[in-house]
Amino acid sequence: MLQNLLNLFFPKACAGCESFLLNDEIVLCTQCRHEIPLTNHHKIPENEVMQKFYGRIPLEYGSALFYFHKKGIVQEMIHKLKYKGQEQIGETIGNWYSEELKNLQQLKDIDFIIPVPLHKKRFHERGYNQVAGFGKTLSSNLEIAYDDTLLYRKLYTKTQTKKDLLGRADMITSVFDVDFSENHKGKHFLLVDDVLTTGSTLEACSRALLKIPNSKISIVCMAMAHN
């Protein structure tokens, strides 16, 4: 009853198109869910994420759930997640992708789910890591440990979204590092992020994790930039 009253006076809006959500709709309206561009990477062994990292890092598995287009539904969702405090969006995407990933053999030996970290200053500015809800939901649904302390960001950098590939190259060896123990050696890490663009951030994170002896890396993202 209380929730119905709250919805009456403060109706929830679709994260994609801003239309009011019906009682049985979560984050996205039915129309946006139908129109959202899915990659189906989990059905394609040699998908675009795997191809993105060929020759860069030894990736065990990689995929993204959505395609990210400028001014599209996914951009609206990620913007609200990242800058408007709507952390439930990450959790909803995590629940959605868990259903697709739970039976994948490539992920059966994952030991830890690792979110791409924010610098402490950025975390305090934003108040949360936009990837955390996604990662924790995958962790819960797939029954894999979540570790947000192993990988950390050493340097505070301005947003990377407007830099070209050469402009990002310096981050590969300087921005991220790991604080690991014996428990992390020989483990398979699933690195999670919001949007895959050039892949430089994920490459830098992966190279840091690969400092751990006999480690293996897989990557799962909410979305992948698509022309």
XYZ file of C-alpha atoms in Angstrom:
227
model
C 0.000 0.000 0.000
C 2.758 2.452 0.967
C 4.709 1.711 -2.222
C 1.581 2.272 -4.318
C 1.063 5.652 -2.644
C 4.706 6.606 -3.271
C 4.371 5.598 -6.919
C 1.218 7.707 -7.185
C 2.844 10.904 -5.906
C 6.415 10.184 -7.053
C 6.052 7.997 -10.151
C 9.172 6.203 -11.311
C 10.431 7.060 -14.780
C 11.966 4.787 -17.395
C 15.752 5.152 -17.500
C 15.609 5.007 -21.282
C 12.756 7.268 -22.396
C 11.524 8.991 -19.192
C 7.969 7.640 -19.537
C 6.290 6.610 -16.284
C 6.844 2.982 -15.324
C 3.966 0.646 -14.626
C 3.925 -1.262 -11.325
C 5.475 -4.390 -12.857
C 8.192 -2.523 -14.794
C 11.691 -2.110 -13.325
C 14.113 0.609 -14.516
C 13.033 0.270 -18.166
C 9.571 0.355 -19.706
C 8.457 -2.602 -21.794
C 9.005 -0.736 -25.064
C 12.606 0.231 -24.199
C 13.356 -3.335 -23.109
C 12.104 -4.503 -26.485
C 14.132 -1.889 -28.406
C 17.397 -2.016 -26.447
C 20.228 -3.261 -28.712
C 21.557 -6.610 -27.448
C 24.937 -7.948 -28.567
C 24.296 -11.669 -27.932
C 28.042 -11.979 -27.282
C 27.445 -14.844 -24.882
C 26.327 -16.926 -27.896
C 29.397 -16.038 -30.001
C 32.765 -17.472 -28.834
C 34.843 -15.129 -31.039
C 32.768 -12.026 -30.388
C 33.715 -8.356 -30.713
C 35.025 -8.046 -27.165
C 37.375 -10.972 -27.693
C 38.493 -9.453 -30.989
C 39.068 -6.050 -29.345
C 41.788 -7.482 -27.094
C 43.543 -9.805 -29.545
C 47.288 -9.162 -29.301
C 46.825 -6.876 -26.290
C 46.062 -9.161 -23.353
C 45.607 -12.951 -23.057
C 41.857 -12.881 -22.488
C 40.054 -16.067 -21.425
C 36.586 -14.700 -22.126
C 34.991 -11.356 -22.928
C 31.499 -10.038 -23.619
C 29.113 -7.107 -23.250
C 25.329 -7.202 -22.881
C 24.271 -4.090 -24.844
C 25.474 -1.977 -27.731
C 26.097 1.653 -26.754
C 24.975 4.251 -29.318
C 25.087 8.018 -28.912
C 21.681 9.387 -27.879
C 20.369 5.834 -27.532
C 18.595 4.014 -24.717
C 21.807 2.558 -23.303
C 23.537 5.950 -23.210
C 20.602 7.340 -21.232
C 20.780 4.445 -18.791
C 24.542 4.681 -18.258
C 24.371 8.471 -17.842
C 21.748 8.128 -15.113
C 23.732 5.356 -13.442
C 27.003 7.264 -13.571
C 25.975 10.833 -12.840
C 22.432 10.809 -11.407
C 22.864 8.359 -8.542
C 20.528 5.737 -10.004
C 22.541 2.763 -8.775
C 19.574 0.412 -9.235
C 20.310 0.530 -12.979
C 23.583 -1.356 -12.463
C 21.818 -3.944 -10.313
C 19.101 -4.435 -12.935
C 21.678 -4.914 -15.693
C 23.510 -7.359 -13.424
C 20.354 -9.405 -12.938
C 19.676 -9.348 -16.682
C 23.177 -10.464 -17.664
C 23.425 -13.091 -14.935
C 20.684 -15.062 -16.668
C 22.719 -15.133 -19.871
C 26.077 -15.890 -18.232
C 25.170 -18.439 -15.559
C 25.537 -21.490 -17.807
C 28.690 -20.419 -19.672
C 31.486 -22.959 -19.271
C 34.101 -20.211 -19.761
C 33.048 -18.644 -16.452
C 32.769 -21.805 -14.356
C 36.277 -21.400 -12.912
C 36.095 -17.670 -12.087
C 37.431 -17.061 -8.572
C 36.867 -13.313 -8.086
C 34.796 -10.557 -9.664
C 36.810 -7.322 -9.789
C 35.269 -3.910 -10.597
C 37.244 -1.305 -12.513
C 38.149 1.002 -9.596
C 37.684 4.718 -9.136
C 40.395 6.851 -7.565
C 39.543 7.735 -3.966
C 39.047 11.378 -4.951
C 36.631 10.452 -7.750
C 34.807 8.077 -5.412
C 34.286 10.848 -2.872
C 33.130 13.231 -5.612
C 30.563 10.769 -6.968
C 29.786 8.914 -3.753
C 29.830 5.464 -5.337
C 31.463 3.359 -8.035
C 28.923 2.987 -10.842
C 30.209 -0.518 -11.591
C 29.763 -1.809 -8.032
C 26.059 -2.660 -8.215
C 26.574 -4.523 -11.472
C 29.540 -6.463 -10.086
C 27.924 -7.284 -6.742
C 24.751 -8.506 -8.442
C 26.771 -10.782 -10.727
C 28.659 -11.959 -7.654
C 25.474 -12.847 -5.804
C 23.690 -14.482 -8.728
C 26.695 -16.430 -10.024
C 27.976 -17.241 -6.512
C 31.442 -15.815 -7.151
C 33.408 -13.779 -4.607
C 33.462 -9.995 -5.118
C 36.717 -8.142 -4.354
C 36.933 -4.354 -4.695
C 40.221 -3.980 -2.789
C 42.615 -6.055 -4.917
C 42.825 -3.641 -7.880
C 43.226 0.077 -7.236
C 43.779 3.272 -9.179
C 47.062 4.996 -8.309
C 46.527 8.257 -10.180
C 43.613 10.657 -10.347
C 42.943 11.324 -14.017
C 40.390 13.422 -15.826
C 37.675 11.655 -17.783
C 39.018 9.473 -20.569
C 35.982 9.636 -22.844
C 37.326 12.439 -25.080
C 40.881 11.134 -25.413
C 42.020 9.174 -28.427
C 43.846 5.860 -28.191
C 47.313 7.440 -28.152
C 46.186 9.825 -25.427
C 45.229 6.896 -23.264
C 48.371 4.844 -23.828
C 50.210 6.234 -20.812
C 47.624 4.738 -18.452
C 48.624 1.178 -19.343
C 51.605 1.146 -16.986
C 50.985 4.085 -14.662
C 47.378 4.310 -13.479
C 46.410 0.938 -11.944
C 48.101 -1.489 -9.574
C 47.269 -4.469 -7.363
C 47.642 -5.265 -3.674
C 47.559 -9.056 -3.708
C 48.176 -11.918 -1.296
C 48.952 -15.625 -1.628
C 45.207 -16.195 -1.881
C 45.131 -14.377 -5.228
C 47.897 -16.331 -6.960
C 46.814 -18.645 -9.771
C 43.264 -17.286 -9.783
C 40.871 -16.421 -12.606
C 39.581 -12.844 -12.348
C 36.424 -11.498 -13.974
C 36.948 -7.762 -14.563
C 33.695 -5.784 -14.877
C 33.066 -2.295 -16.281
C 30.253 -0.157 -17.648
C 31.103 0.756 -21.272
C 33.884 -0.691 -23.431
C 35.178 1.893 -25.928
C 38.851 1.689 -26.962
C 39.604 -0.899 -24.279
C 42.588 1.019 -22.876
C 41.235 1.209 -19.332
C 40.426 -2.495 -19.266
C 43.793 -3.318 -20.810
C 45.550 -1.311 -18.102
C 43.526 -3.027 -15.363
C 44.213 -6.435 -16.876
C 47.954 -5.805 -17.072
C 47.928 -4.877 -13.391
C 46.058 -8.070 -12.495
C 48.435 -10.121 -14.644
C 51.253 -9.103 -12.299
C 49.776 -11.724 -9.987
C 51.577 -15.030 -10.702
C 49.645 -17.478 -12.911
C 46.559 -15.276 -13.029
C 43.911 -15.393 -15.774
C 41.616 -12.582 -16.957
C 38.079 -12.445 -18.321
C 36.055 -9.282 -18.976
C 32.321 -8.560 -18.846
C 30.847 -5.115 -19.543
C 27.369 -3.675 -19.424
C 27.775 -2.235 -22.918
C 30.148 -1.851 -25.854
C 30.419 1.240 -28.054
C 29.100 0.488 -31.518
C 29.195 2.570 -34.704
